[in-house]
Structures are given as structure tokens and as C-alpha cells.
XYZ file of C-alpha atoms in Angstrom:
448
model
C 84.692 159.052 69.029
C 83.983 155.648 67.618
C 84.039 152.515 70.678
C 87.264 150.564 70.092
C 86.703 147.467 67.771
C 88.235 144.457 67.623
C 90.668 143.249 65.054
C 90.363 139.726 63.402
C 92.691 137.908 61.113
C 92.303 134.340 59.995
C 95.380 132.819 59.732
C 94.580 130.182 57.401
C 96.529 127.005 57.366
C 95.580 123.951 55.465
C 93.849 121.740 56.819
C 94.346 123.353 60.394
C 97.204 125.116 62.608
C 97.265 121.864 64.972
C 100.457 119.621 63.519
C 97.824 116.796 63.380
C 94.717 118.154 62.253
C 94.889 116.967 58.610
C 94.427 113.313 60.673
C 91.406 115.086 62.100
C 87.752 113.176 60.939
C 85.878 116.301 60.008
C 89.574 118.201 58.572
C 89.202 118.204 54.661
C 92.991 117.359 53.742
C 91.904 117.118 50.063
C 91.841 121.329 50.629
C 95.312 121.486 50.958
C 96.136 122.409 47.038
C 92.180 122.968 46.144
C 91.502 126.396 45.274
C 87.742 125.978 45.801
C 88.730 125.533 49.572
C 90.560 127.945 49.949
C 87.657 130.270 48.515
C 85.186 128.541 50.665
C 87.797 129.583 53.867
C 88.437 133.122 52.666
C 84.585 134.145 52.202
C 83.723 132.496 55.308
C 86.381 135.422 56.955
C 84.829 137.991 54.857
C 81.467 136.916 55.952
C 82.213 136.792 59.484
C 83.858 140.846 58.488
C 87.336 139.280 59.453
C 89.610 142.591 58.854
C 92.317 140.187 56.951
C 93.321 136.585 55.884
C 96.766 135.345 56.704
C 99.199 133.393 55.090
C 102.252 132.325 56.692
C 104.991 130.648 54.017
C 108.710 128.941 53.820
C 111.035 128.757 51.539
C 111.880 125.392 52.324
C 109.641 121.664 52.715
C 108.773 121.264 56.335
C 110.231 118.623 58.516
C 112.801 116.210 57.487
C 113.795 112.392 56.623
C 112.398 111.400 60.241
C 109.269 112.415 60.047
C 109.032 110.035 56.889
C 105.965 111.786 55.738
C 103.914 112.813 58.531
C 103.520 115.925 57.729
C 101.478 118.059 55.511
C 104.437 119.362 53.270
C 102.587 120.889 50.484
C 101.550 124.344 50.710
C 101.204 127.534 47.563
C 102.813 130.126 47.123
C 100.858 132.647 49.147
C 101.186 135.967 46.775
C 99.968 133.280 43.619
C 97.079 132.078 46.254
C 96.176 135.306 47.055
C 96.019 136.900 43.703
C 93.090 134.330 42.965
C 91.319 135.041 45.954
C 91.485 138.608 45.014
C 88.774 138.173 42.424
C 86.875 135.985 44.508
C 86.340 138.237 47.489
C 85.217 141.805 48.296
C 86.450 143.576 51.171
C 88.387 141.401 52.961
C 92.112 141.848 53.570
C 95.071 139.679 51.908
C 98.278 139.295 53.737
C 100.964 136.829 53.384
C 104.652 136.208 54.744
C 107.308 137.169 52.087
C 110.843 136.845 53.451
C 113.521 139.646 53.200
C 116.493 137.433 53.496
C 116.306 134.868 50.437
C 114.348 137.763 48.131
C 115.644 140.821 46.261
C 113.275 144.423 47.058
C 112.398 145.036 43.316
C 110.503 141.676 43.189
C 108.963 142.023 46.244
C 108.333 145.638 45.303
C 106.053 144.969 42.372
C 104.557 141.658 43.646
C 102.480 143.198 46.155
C 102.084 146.496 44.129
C 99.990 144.225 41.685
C 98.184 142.555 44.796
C 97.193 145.890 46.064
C 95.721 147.065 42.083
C 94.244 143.623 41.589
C 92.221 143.655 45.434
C 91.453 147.376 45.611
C 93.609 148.104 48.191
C 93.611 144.731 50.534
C 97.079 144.409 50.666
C 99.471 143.733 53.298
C 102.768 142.541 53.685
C 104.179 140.079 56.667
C 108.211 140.661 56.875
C 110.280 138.245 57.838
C 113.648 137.379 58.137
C 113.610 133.724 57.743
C 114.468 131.454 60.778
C 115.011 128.186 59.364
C 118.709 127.044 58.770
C 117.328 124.633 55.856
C 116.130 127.193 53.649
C 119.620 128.531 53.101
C 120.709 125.479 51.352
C 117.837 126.325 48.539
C 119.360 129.264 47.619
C 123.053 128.434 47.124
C 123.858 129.051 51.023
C 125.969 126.924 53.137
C 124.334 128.664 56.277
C 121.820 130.505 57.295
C 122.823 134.176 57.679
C 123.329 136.022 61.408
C 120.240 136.745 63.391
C 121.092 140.474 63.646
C 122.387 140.537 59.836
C 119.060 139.386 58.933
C 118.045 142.146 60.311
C 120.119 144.853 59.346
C 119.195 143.427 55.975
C 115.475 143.491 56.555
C 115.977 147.204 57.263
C 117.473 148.195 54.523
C 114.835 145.755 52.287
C 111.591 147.582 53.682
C 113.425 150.823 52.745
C 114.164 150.201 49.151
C 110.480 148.565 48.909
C 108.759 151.338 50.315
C 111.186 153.264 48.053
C 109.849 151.876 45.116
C 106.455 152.421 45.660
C 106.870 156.167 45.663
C 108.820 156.362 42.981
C 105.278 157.282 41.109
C 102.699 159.652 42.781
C 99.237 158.710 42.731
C 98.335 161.149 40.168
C 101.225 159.909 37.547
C 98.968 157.991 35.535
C 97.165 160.426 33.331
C 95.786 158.304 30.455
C 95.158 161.056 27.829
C 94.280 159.749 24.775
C 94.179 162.966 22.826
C 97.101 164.575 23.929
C 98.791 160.791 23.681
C 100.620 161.670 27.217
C 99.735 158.380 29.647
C 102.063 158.890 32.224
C 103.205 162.488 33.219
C 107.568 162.113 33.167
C 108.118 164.790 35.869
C 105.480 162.627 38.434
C 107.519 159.360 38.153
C 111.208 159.310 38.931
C 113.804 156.631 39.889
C 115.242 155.568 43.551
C 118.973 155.244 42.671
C 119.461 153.145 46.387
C 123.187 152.293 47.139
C 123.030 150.305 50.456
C 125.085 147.875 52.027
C 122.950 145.246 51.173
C 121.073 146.643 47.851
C 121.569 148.561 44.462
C 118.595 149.379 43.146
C 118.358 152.226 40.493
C 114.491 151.602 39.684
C 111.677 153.702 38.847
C 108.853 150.482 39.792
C 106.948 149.407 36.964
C 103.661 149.201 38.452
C 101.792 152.376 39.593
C 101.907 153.666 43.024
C 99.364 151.193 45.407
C 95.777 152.166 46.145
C 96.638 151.992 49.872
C 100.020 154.354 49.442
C 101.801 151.465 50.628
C 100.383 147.811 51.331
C 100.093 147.489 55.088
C 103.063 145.994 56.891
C 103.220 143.410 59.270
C 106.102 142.216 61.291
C 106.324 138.800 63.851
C 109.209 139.262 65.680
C 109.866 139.749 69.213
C 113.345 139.524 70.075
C 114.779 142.816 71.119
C 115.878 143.448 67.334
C 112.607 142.237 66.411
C 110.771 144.771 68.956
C 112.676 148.074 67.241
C 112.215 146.777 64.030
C 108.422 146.739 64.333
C 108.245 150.342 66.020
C 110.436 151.725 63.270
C 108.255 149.929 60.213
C 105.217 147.612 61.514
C 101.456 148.954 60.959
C 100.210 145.227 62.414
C 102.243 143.057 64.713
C 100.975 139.428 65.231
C 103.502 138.059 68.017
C 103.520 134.761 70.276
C 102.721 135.119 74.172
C 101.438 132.787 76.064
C 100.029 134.967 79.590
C 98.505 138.073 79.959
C 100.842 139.755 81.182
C 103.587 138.847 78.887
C 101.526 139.787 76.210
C 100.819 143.252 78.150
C 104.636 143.827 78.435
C 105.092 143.740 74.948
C 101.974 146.014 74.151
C 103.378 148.402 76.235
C 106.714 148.238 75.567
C 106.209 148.535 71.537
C 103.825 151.685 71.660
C 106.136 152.885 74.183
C 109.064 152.928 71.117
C 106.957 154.326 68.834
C 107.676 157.882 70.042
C 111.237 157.810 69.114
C 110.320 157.348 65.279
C 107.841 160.176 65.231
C 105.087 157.828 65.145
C 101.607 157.162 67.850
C 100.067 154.248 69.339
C 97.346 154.095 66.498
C 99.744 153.833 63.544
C 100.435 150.100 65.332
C 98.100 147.367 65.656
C 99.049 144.597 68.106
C 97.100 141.207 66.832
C 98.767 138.099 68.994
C 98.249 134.540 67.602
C 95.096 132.684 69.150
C 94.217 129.108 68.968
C 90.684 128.696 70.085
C 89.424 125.244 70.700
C 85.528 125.484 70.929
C 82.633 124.074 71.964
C 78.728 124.321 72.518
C 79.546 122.904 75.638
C 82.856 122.466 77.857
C 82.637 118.596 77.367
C 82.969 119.231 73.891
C 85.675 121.147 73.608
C 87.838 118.468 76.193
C 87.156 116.181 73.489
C 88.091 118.165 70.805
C 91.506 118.894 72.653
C 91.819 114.975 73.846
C 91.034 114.047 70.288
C 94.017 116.299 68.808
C 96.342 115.308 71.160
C 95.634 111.679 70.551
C 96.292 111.831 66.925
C 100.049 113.521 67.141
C 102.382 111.110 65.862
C 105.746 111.251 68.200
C 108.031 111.996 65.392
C 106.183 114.315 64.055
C 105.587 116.386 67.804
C 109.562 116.049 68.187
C 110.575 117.498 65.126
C 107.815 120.260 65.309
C 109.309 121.529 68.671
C 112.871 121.056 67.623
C 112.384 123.086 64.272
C 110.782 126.216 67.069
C 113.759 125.738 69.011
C 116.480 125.185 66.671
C 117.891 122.389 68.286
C 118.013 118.520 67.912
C 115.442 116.889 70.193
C 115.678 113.303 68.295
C 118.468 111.967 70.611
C 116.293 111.955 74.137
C 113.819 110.254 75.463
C 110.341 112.280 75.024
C 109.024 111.383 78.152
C 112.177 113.268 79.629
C 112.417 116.744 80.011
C 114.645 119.367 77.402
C 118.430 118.507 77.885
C 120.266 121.663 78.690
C 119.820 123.693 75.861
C 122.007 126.560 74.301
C 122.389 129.607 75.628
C 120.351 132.233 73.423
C 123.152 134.184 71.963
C 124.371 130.225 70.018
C 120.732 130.347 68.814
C 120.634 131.712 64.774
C 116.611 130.705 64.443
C 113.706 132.252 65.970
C 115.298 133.680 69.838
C 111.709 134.715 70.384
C 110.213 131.621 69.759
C 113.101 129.745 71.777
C 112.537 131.870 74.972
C 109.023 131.393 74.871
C 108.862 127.472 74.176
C 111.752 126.952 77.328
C 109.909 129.349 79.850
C 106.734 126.944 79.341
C 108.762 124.218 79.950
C 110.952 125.586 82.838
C 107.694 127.016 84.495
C 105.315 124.088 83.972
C 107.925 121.216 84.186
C 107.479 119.340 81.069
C 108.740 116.488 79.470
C 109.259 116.443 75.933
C 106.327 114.634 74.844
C 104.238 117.201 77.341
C 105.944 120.452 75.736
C 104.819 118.894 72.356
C 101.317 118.526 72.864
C 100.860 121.690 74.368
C 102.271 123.495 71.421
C 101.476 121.327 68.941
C 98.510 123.586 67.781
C 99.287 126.998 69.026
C 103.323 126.487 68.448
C 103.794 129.051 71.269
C 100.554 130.927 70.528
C 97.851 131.620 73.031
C 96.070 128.881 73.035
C 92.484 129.017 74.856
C 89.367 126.490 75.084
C 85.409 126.603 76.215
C 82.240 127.747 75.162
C 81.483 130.835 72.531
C 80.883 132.956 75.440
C 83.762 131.323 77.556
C 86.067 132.279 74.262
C 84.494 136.388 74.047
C 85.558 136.348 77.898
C 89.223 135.652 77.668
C 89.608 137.502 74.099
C 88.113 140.765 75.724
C 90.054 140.278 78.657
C 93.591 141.072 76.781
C 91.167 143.202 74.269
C 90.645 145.207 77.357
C 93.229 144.644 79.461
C 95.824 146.963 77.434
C 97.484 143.711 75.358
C 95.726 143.595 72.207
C 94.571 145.505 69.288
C 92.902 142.093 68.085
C 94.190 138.731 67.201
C 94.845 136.322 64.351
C 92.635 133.703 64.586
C 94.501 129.854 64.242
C 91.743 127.807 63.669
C 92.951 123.747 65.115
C 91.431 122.256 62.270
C 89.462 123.511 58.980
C 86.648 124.472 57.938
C 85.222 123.505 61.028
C 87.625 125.700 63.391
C 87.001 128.747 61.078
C 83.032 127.956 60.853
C 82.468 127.622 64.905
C 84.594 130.718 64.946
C 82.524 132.653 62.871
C 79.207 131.255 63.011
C 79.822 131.174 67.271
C 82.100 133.387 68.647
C 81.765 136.390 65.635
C 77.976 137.101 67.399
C 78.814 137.180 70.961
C 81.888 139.430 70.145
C 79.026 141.652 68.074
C 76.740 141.573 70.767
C 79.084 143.151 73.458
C 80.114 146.089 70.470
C 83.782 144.423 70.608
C 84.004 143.619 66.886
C 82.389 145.472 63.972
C 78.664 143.785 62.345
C 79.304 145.657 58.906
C 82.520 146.364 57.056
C 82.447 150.772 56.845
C 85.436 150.662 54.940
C 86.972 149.234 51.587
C 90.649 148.710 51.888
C 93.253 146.983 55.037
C 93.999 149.850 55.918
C 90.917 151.911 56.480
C 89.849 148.059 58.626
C 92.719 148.128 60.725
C 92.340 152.474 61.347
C 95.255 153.141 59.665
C 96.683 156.339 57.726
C 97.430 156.284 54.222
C 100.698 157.374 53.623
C 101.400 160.149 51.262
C 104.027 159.664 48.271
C 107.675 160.542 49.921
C 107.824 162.120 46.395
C 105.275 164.548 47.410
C 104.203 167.234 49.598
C 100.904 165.996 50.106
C 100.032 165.444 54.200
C 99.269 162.468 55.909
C 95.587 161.617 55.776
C 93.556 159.287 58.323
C 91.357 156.576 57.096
């Protein structure tokens, strides 16, 4: 067998993951609607044989009237961005966040059917749920809908979607000119889905997806959040802060898999990283000092009350959280707000302290030093039994992706933890994971 390999995304977010990076000297904020930037950031992945890039997306324009423009607000639409970079890039994956509350299946259905034609097979799929009360009032909501009837929905969604995609085998397309027959009838049929949530008769207009099915990746980690991924997920990129948090939830996900007749290698477990490096550990202290220096207050208090979903505005930041909600009033992220008040409960920060330390990693692992210093920890949950890989936040870009690459990318090679050469063409055969066969047909399972 094979020695375990690393998995790599880069979650790219223009100019940078920390909240102030586009303030940043060396950030390049004129790359925040620039497709040439975005090309420059998604070869430099594909050179450094990143398995994926990463797009995260909302339906709604971050912050609000306080911030008064502080923050960057101005972001495309991640399946449009990623279509482009499709022709602009060879092997490397393309994944973005589409939400399954404020979209209907068929769309979502054919958007990343065409994705998967137009990259080869570099497809994948982020599901959400949506966690942000303000993007209910773009689509004719007066609030957001119930954390575990998001879910329900979500289920349901990823059901007709997946649906939909088999509603053609792969051999449907025949293309016979003389016989003048370029789809055979009896391969293709239609879904007729009557949910709860969803009628969709169908058949898909788009032929069945090189890769089966594009690979799906879920973000939650709430209890609802947990099953959901060991019923559906193929990659998981989740929030955890210590080892053995992150551990707990390794263990506890594969350990669900079971029930839904799956195994530990049809789920890849990539938690969020934000690596601040240097050459030497002086220079990545000033890095960190230098970030933290350039949040804005405004901007660091409505950052951590949008992860909490709750109004920190009224207090004083250099006093700690007021007594917050209990979990079950919360109807955003409960993940995200359990993790953000253990840091603060544990460490014994004040507002303006619980800011800055999330303020690039938002709850995300968030580790500092030297290349080798940064292959150390990395290898230690790579290791340790609580990672498949990780998604790579870079603070500030390009130069956050570059050091990653250029640095850290060799010393990872070195040790054997991450591939030198891609040996495979699609996500899926990257990440080690089966293609599924048609639910239309008896074909079995095969293994990339």
C-alpha cells in the first residue's frame, strides 16, 4: 500500500482570510474583482499540487452600517469564478460553497454538472445551510429559517441533486451521426421527487458528471451537522482550535460512518489552518503584531458578533462577552458559537482580545513559526489521528499562499507527507475517493 499523503486545499479569500489583511502593505486589494489574480492564486495551488481551491460565498454583503466601510464587501460569485479558472488550470480541484437553504436542487443540479464537464472532473461541492439571519431578507424572508429545518431541508436538497445527476448513465450520450440517435431514450429517465421540501419531476439537462457525482463537502459541526456529514460528506473542512478537539471529531465522524454503510476512506477530514510564517520566528511575531495592529475596532466587533450571532456593539471591548444565550436561542452557526465562547471562557478574554485572536483564523487553527516549525504541528494532527489534510487560509495574499507553497510545500515533500507529482486527473481520484456508479445502474462501485 501507498504511505498516507497529505491533503491540501487553498481556501482562497481576497486579499487574505485575516479581517484586515486587505490594509496589509504587501496584500494586493486591487485582486479582489481581478480575474488575472485570481489565476495567478489558483496556479500557484496547482503548482504547489494543492488537491483543491476553495471558495467560501454569502448570499448577503458582509458587515453592516457600523462598520461604515471597513470591510472588503465585494466578492464573485464562486461557480462564475470558477468556471473561468477551469480553462486556466489543469489538474487542480474547484470547490465552492453553494447554499441549500436560499437555492432550488435543479439549479444547483446543473450548475456544477457543467463545472464538472467544463474542468474534467475537478468538481466539488461545499453544502451549506446558511447561518446568517441577513441573508433571509434578500430572498423575500422575514427570518432566517430553524437551525434543524435547515437541515432537514439540506437533506432532502443533496438527495434530489444527487438525484439528478443519475438521471443519465454515463453511457447515454451516444452521438451517432448515421443512425441520427444522440442520446439513447431508455439510458436517461426522469426523478419524479415529491418531498416535503421539493417537487422536482426532472430528467437534468446536462449529462451525467465525469466524476459520477462532484465531490461533496460539508462544514458543519453541530450534532446535526456531524450526521449530516457521515450520511453525505466525501471532504469535511471543520473549525477546532486543539488537538484534541479536533481528534474527537475525527473519531467521532468515521465512527458514524458505519451506520450508513459507508468506511473511513469514503471521508476526508481537512480542518481550517491559518499559518502565519516566517524564515525566522522574529518574522513571523511581526507578521502577527503587524495584523493585529491594523484591525480596526468596529470592524473586529462586528466580525465576532456576526460568528456568534449576537450583538457585541453595546459593551465595552476591553470587557469580557456579557452573558450570552444559551445555545438552543442561537439560529446561526451553534458550532461556531461553542467554539468562539470556550476560547473565551478558557483563556479569559476581553472582547477586543477574543477579536484579535480570531480575527484571521475566525475559529480556525491558527499556528505560527518557521517552514519546518509549520510541517511539525501540521504532521502532528496529520499523524495524530485528526486530520486527513487541511485547507490552507492564507493571512494575507499572494504572499501567504507563495511562502506556503514555495516554503512549507518542500519540507512537507521531503518527509513523504504530501504528494511531489499529481498521479491523478480529477478531485476525486486526489482526495482517494470512489466514483460512484449511476443509482440508475447496476454497475459496482469502483476505487480511484
Amino acid at each position: 500500500m501507498s504511505k498516507r499523503e497529505m491533503k491540501l486545499g487553498a481556501f482562497l479569500m481576497v486579499p487574505g482570510h485575516h479581517v484586515a489583511a486587505w490594509r496589509h502593505p504587501d496584500a494586493d486589494v486591487n485582486g479582489v474583482l481581478n480575474l488575472s489574480f485570481y489565476k495567478e492564486l489558483a496556479q500557484t495551488a496547482e503548482r504547489g499540487k494543492f488537491d483543491m481551491v476553495f471558495l467560501a460565498d454569502s448570499l448577503a454583503a458582509k458587515g453592516n452600517k457600523r462598520i461604515e466601510g471597513r470591510a472588503v464587501n465585494a466578492t464573485f460569485e464562486p461557480l462564475t469564478l470558477l468556471s473561468a479558472l477551469s480553462a486556466v488550470t489543469d489538474r487542480i480541484g474547484l470547490a465552492a460553497t453553494v447554499s441549500t437553504t436560499y437555492n432550488e436542487p435543479y439549479h444547483v443540479a446543473r450548475k456544477f454538472a457543467s463545472l464538472d464537464h467544463l474542468s474534467h472532473g475537478r468538481a466539488g461541492w461545499n453544502v451549506v445551510t446558511s447561518g446568517s439571519e441577513i441573508e433571509a431578507l434578500n430572498f423575500g424572508k422575514e427570518n432566517h429559517l430553524l437551525h434543524e429545518l435547515r437541515y432537514d431541508r439540506a437533506k432532502e436538497f443533496i438527495d434530489v441533486v444527487s438525484g439528478l445527476w443519475d438521471t443519465w448513465d454515463d453511457d447515454a450520450v451516444v452521438k451517432d451521426k448515421e443512425s441520427g440517435v444522440f442520446s439513447a431514450p431508455d439510458k436517461i429517465r426522469s426523478l419524479d421527487h415529491k418531498g416535503e421540501w421539493f417537487q422536482v419531476q426532472g430528467p437534468l439537462n446536462i449529462s451525467r458528471p465525469p466524476q459520477g457525482n462532484p465531490v461533496i463537502i460539508q462544514a458543519g459541526a453541530s450534532e446535526s451537522g456531524r450526521d449530516f456529514a457521515a450520511q453525505y460528506a466525501e471532504a469535511i473542512f471543520t473549525a477546532w482550535q486543539t488537538f484534541d478537539e479536533a481528534k474527537q471529531f475525527y473519531t467521532d465522524v468515521k465512527g458514524r460512518l458505519q451506520h450508513y454503510g459507508r468506511t473511513a476512506e469514503d471521508v476526508k477530514i481537512m480542518p481550517g489552518v491559518f499559518p502565519i510564517i516566517g524564515r525566522t520566528e522574529e518574522e513571523a511575531d511581526e507578521l502577527e503584531s503587524k495584523l493585529k495592529e491594523l484591525i480596526h475596532p468596529t470592524v473586529g466587533v462586528a466580525l465576532l458578533s456576526g460568528l456568534i450571532s449576537y450583538d457585541l456593539s453595546p459593551y465595552s471591548i476591553d470587557g469580557p462577552l456579557p452573558e450570552l444565550p444559551d445555545l438552543s436561542q442561537i439560529n446561526g452557526q451553534k458550532s461556531r458559537f461553542l467554539l468562539l465562547k470556550d476560547i473565551a471562557d478558557r483563556e479569559g478574554y476581553t472582547i477586543r482580545q477574543l477579536y484579535q485572536h480570531i480575527a484571521g483564523a475566525r475559529g480556525h487553527w491558527s499556528i505560527k513559526g518557521t517552514p519546518v516549525q509549520i510541517a511539525d504541528q501540521l504532521e502532528a494532527w496529520f499523524h495524530g489521528g485528526a486530520a486527513d489534510g487541511f485547507n490552507v487560509m492564507a493571512p494575507y495574499l499572494p504572499g501567504g499562499l507563495t511562502d506556503f507553497v514555495d516554503l512549507v510545500v518542500p519540507e512537507l515533500q521531503r518527509r513523504n507527507s504530501f504528494r511531489k507529482e499529481y498521479t491523478g486527473n480529477t478531485l476525486r481520484e486526489h482526495l482517494g475517493l470512489r466514483r460512484p456508479a449511476s443509482k440508475g445502474t447496476k454497475q459496482p462501485l469502483q476505487h480511484s
